[in-house]
Coordinates of C-alpha atoms in Angstrom, one line a residue:
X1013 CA -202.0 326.4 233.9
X1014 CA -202.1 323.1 236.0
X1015 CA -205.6 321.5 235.9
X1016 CA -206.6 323.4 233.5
X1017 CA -206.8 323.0 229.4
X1018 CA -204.3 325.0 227.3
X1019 CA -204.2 325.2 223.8
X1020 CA -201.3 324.4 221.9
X1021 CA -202.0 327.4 220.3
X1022 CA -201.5 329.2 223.4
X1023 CA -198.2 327.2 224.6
X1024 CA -196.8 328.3 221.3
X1025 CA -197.0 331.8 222.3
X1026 CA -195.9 331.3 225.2
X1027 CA -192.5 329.3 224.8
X1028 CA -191.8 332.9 221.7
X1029 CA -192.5 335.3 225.0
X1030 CA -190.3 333.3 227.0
X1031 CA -186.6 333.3 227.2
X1032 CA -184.9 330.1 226.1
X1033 CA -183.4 330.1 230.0
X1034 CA -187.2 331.0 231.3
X1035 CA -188.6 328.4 229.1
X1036 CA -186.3 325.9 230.2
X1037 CA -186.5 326.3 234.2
X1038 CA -190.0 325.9 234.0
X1039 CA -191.4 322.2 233.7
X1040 CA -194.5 322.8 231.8
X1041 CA -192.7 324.5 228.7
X1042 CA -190.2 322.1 228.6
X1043 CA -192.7 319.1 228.6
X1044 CA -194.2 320.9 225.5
X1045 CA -191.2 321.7 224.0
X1046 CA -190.4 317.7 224.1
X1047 CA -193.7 316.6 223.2
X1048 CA -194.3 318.9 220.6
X1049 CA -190.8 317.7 219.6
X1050 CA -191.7 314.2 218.8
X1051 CA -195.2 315.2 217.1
X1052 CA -193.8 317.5 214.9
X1053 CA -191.5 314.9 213.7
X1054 CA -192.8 313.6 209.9
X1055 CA -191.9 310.1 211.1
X1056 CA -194.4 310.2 214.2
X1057 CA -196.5 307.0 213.7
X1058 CA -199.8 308.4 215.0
X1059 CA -201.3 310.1 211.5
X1060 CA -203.8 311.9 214.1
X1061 CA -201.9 312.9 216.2
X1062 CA -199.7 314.4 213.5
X1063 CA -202.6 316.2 212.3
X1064 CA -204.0 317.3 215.3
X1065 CA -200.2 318.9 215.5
X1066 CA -200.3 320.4 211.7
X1067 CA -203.3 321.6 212.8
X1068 CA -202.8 323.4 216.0
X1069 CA -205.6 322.0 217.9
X1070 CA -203.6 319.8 220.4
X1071 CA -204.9 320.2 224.4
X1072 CA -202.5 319.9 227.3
X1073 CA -203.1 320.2 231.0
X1074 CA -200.1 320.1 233.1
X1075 CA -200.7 318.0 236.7
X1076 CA -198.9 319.2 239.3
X1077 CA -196.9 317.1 242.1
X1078 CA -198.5 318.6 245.2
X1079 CA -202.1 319.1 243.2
X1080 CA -201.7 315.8 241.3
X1081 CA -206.1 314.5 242.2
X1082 CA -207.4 318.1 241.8
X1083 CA -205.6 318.9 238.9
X1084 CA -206.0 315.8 237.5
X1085 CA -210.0 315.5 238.1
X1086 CA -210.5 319.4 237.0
X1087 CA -208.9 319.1 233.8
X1088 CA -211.0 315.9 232.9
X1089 CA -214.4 317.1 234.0
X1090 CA -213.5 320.1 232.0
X1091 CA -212.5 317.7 229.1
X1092 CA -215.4 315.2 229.3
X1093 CA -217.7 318.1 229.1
X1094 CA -216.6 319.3 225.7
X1095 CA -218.9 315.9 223.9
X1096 CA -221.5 317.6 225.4
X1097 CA -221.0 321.1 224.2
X1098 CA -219.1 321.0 221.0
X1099 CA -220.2 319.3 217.6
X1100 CA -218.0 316.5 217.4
X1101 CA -215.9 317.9 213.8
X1102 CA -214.8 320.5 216.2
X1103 CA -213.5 318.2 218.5
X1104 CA -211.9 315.2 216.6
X1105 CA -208.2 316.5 216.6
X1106 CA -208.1 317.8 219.4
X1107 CA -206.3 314.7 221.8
X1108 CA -205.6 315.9 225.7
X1109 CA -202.2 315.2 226.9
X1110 CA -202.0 315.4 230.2
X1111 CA -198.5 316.1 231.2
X1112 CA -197.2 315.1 234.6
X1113 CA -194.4 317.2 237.0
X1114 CA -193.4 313.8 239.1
X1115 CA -190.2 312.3 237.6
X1116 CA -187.5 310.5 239.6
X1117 CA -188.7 307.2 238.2
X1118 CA -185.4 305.2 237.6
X1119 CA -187.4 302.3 235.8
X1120 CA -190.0 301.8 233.3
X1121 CA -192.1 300.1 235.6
X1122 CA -191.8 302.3 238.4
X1123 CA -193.6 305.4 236.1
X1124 CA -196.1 302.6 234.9
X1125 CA -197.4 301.5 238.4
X1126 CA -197.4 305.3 239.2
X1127 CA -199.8 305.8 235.8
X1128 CA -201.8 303.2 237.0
X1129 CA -202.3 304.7 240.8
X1130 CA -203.3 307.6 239.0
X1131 CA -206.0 306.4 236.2
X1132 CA -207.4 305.1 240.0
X1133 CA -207.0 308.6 241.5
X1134 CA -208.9 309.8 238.5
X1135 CA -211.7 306.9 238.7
X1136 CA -212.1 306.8 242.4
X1137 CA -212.9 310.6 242.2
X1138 CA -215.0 310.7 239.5
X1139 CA -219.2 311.8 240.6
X1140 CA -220.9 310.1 237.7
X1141 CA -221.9 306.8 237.7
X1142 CA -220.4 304.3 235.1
X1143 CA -221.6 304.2 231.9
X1144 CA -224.8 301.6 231.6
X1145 CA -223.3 300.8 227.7
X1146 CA -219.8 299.8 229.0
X1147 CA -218.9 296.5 231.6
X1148 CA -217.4 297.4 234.3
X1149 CA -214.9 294.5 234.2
X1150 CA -211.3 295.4 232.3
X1151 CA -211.5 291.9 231.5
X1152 CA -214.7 292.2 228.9
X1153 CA -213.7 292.8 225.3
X1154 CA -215.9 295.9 225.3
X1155 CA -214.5 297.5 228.3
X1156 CA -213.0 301.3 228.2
X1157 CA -212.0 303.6 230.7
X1158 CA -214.7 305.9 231.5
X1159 CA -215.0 309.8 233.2
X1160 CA -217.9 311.8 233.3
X1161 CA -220.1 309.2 231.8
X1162 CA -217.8 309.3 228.7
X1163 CA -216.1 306.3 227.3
X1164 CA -211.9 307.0 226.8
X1165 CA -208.9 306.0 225.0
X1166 CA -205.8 306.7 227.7
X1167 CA -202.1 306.1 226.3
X1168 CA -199.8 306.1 228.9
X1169 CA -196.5 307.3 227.4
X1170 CA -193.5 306.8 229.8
X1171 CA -189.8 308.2 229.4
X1172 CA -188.5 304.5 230.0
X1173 CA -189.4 303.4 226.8
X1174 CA -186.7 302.8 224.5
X1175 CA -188.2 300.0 222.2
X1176 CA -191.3 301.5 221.9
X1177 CA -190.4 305.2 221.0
X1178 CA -194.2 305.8 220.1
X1179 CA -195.2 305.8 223.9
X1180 CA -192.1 308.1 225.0
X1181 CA -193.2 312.0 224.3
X1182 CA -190.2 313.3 226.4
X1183 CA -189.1 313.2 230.1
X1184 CA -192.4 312.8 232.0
X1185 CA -195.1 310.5 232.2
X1186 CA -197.7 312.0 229.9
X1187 CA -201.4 310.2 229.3
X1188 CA -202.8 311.3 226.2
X1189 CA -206.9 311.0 225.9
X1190 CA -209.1 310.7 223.6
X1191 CA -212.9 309.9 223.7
X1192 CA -213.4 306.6 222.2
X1193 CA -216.2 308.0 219.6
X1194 CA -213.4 310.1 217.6
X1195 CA -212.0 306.3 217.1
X1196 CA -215.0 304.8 215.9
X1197 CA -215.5 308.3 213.4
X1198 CA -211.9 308.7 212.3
X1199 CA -210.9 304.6 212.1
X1200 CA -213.6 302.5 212.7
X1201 CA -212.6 298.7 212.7
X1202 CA -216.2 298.3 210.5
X1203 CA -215.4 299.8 207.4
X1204 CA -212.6 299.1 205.0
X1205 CA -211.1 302.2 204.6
X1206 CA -210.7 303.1 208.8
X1207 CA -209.0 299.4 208.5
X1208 CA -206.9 300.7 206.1
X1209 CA -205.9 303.4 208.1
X1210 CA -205.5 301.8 211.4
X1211 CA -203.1 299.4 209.2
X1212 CA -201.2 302.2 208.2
X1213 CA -200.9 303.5 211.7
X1214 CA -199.9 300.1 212.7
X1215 CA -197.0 299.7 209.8
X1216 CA -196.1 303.4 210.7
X1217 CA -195.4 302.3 214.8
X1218 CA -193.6 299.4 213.6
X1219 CA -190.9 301.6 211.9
X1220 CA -190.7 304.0 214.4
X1221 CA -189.8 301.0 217.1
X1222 CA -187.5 299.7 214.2
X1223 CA -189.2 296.4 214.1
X1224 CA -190.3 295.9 217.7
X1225 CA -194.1 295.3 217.4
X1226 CA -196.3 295.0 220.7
X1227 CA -198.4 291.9 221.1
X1228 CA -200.8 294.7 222.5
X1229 CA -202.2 296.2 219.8
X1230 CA -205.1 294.8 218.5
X1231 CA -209.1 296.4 218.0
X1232 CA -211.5 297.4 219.8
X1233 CA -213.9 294.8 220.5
X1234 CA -212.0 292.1 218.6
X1235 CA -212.7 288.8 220.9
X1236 CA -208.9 288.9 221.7
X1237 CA -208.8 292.5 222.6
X1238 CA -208.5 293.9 226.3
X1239 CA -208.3 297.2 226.1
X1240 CA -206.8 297.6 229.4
X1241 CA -203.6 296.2 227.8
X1242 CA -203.5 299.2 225.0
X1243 CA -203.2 301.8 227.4
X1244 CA -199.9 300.0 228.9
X1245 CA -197.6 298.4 226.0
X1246 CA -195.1 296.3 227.1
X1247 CA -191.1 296.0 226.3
X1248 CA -188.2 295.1 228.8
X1249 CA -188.5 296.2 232.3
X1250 CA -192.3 297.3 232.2
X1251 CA -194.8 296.5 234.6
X1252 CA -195.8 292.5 234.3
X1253 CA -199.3 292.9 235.2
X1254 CA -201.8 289.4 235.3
X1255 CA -204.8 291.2 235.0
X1256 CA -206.0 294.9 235.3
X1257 CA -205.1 296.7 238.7
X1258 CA -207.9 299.2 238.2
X1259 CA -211.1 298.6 240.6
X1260 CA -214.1 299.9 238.8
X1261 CA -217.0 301.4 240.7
X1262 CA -220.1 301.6 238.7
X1263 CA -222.3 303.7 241.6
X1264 CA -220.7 307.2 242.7

């Protein structure tokens, strides 16, 4: 299963064939199990992630520690292709989490600086060149994280969180992708009612972090937006980052 894209569909089998000891020595089911945990839960604030869950569409990939690049770059060339191939109302709920078997971080910040090493892994061994339509620079309001020519939303979700429960799926690192066009279809900041729903969203998060609101979250595009700053949200003992550590490539 590592490096490659499993359907939730297929975990769910998976974790019935399995024995509740079976499923619970092995790392991958029990990430699942924890994930699907929290998105199964009617209070999770993400209302497409809950669907995507209702829905049984969900994608995982599972990264070993000893694989960690090739598993890492296989799943997401494997993911990036599916814009290509698949009419995109097959493809809208249907989010990757990428799951990660390294743990041992004893702070918040330690599992965001490892994210971070590894959204450079994944850039630094990416063979298509970077996207003409998106600057290069984290630092441009119109920037995005990019693989396979293909323009990406990446939340880091950490197990160190305890303010902001949204961004802790269980007890590994896990990034959960999506490609920015499913944003711009299912909420776009241009028309009233994706407004609407990205407020909703936002009202949603700010109960499920009892309060605490991140300084973070704005839109895409928005002149006081850096995207860069969505994918790591910020509470007590994160990472205190100045500017983006990613160095962006645009030849391969």
């Amino acid at each position: 299963m590592n490096g490659d894209l499993v359907k939730q569909s297929d975990l769910l089998m998976l974790q019935r064939d399995f024995s509740d000891i079976e499923s619970q020595s092995d790392w991958r089911l029990q990430s699942f199990h924890e994930v699907s945990s929290r998105l199964s839960d009617s209070k999770f604030p993400c209302l497409f992630g809950r669907h995507a869950w209702k829905q049984n569409s969900l994608l995982f990939t599972f990264i070993s520690e000893t694989e960690r690049t090739d598993n890492m770059l296989n799943s997401l060339i494997k993911f990036t292709n599916r814009p290509q191939t698949l009419p995109i109302e097959q493809r809208l709920y249907s989010p990757l989490s990428m799951v990660f078997e390294q743990g041992g971080f004893v702070e918040l910040k330690e599992a965001q600086a490892f994210s971070w090493k590894c959204l450079q892994e994944i850039h630094d061994g990416d063979h298509e060149n970077w996207p003409d339509s998106i600057p290069i620079s984290p630092e441009d309001k119109s920037w995005s994280f990019c693989f396979g020519g293909v323009a990406l939303f990446i939340n880091i979700s950490c197990p160190g969180h305890q303010k902001i429960r949204s961004r802790n799926l269980g007890n590994r690192v896990v990034f959960v992708i999506n490609p920015r066009q499913h944003f711009d279809v299912l909420a776009s900041s241009k028309d009233i009612k994706g407004i609407k729903v990205r407020e909703k969203i936002r009202n949603r998060v700010s109960n499920d972090n009892q309060g605490y609101e991140s300084k973070e979250l704005v839109f895409y595009g928005d002149d006081n937006n850096l995207e860069w700053k969505q994918y790591q949200l910020n509470e007590e003992g994160s990472l205190n980052l100045d500017k983006c550590p990613l160095k962006i490539s645009k030849e391969r």
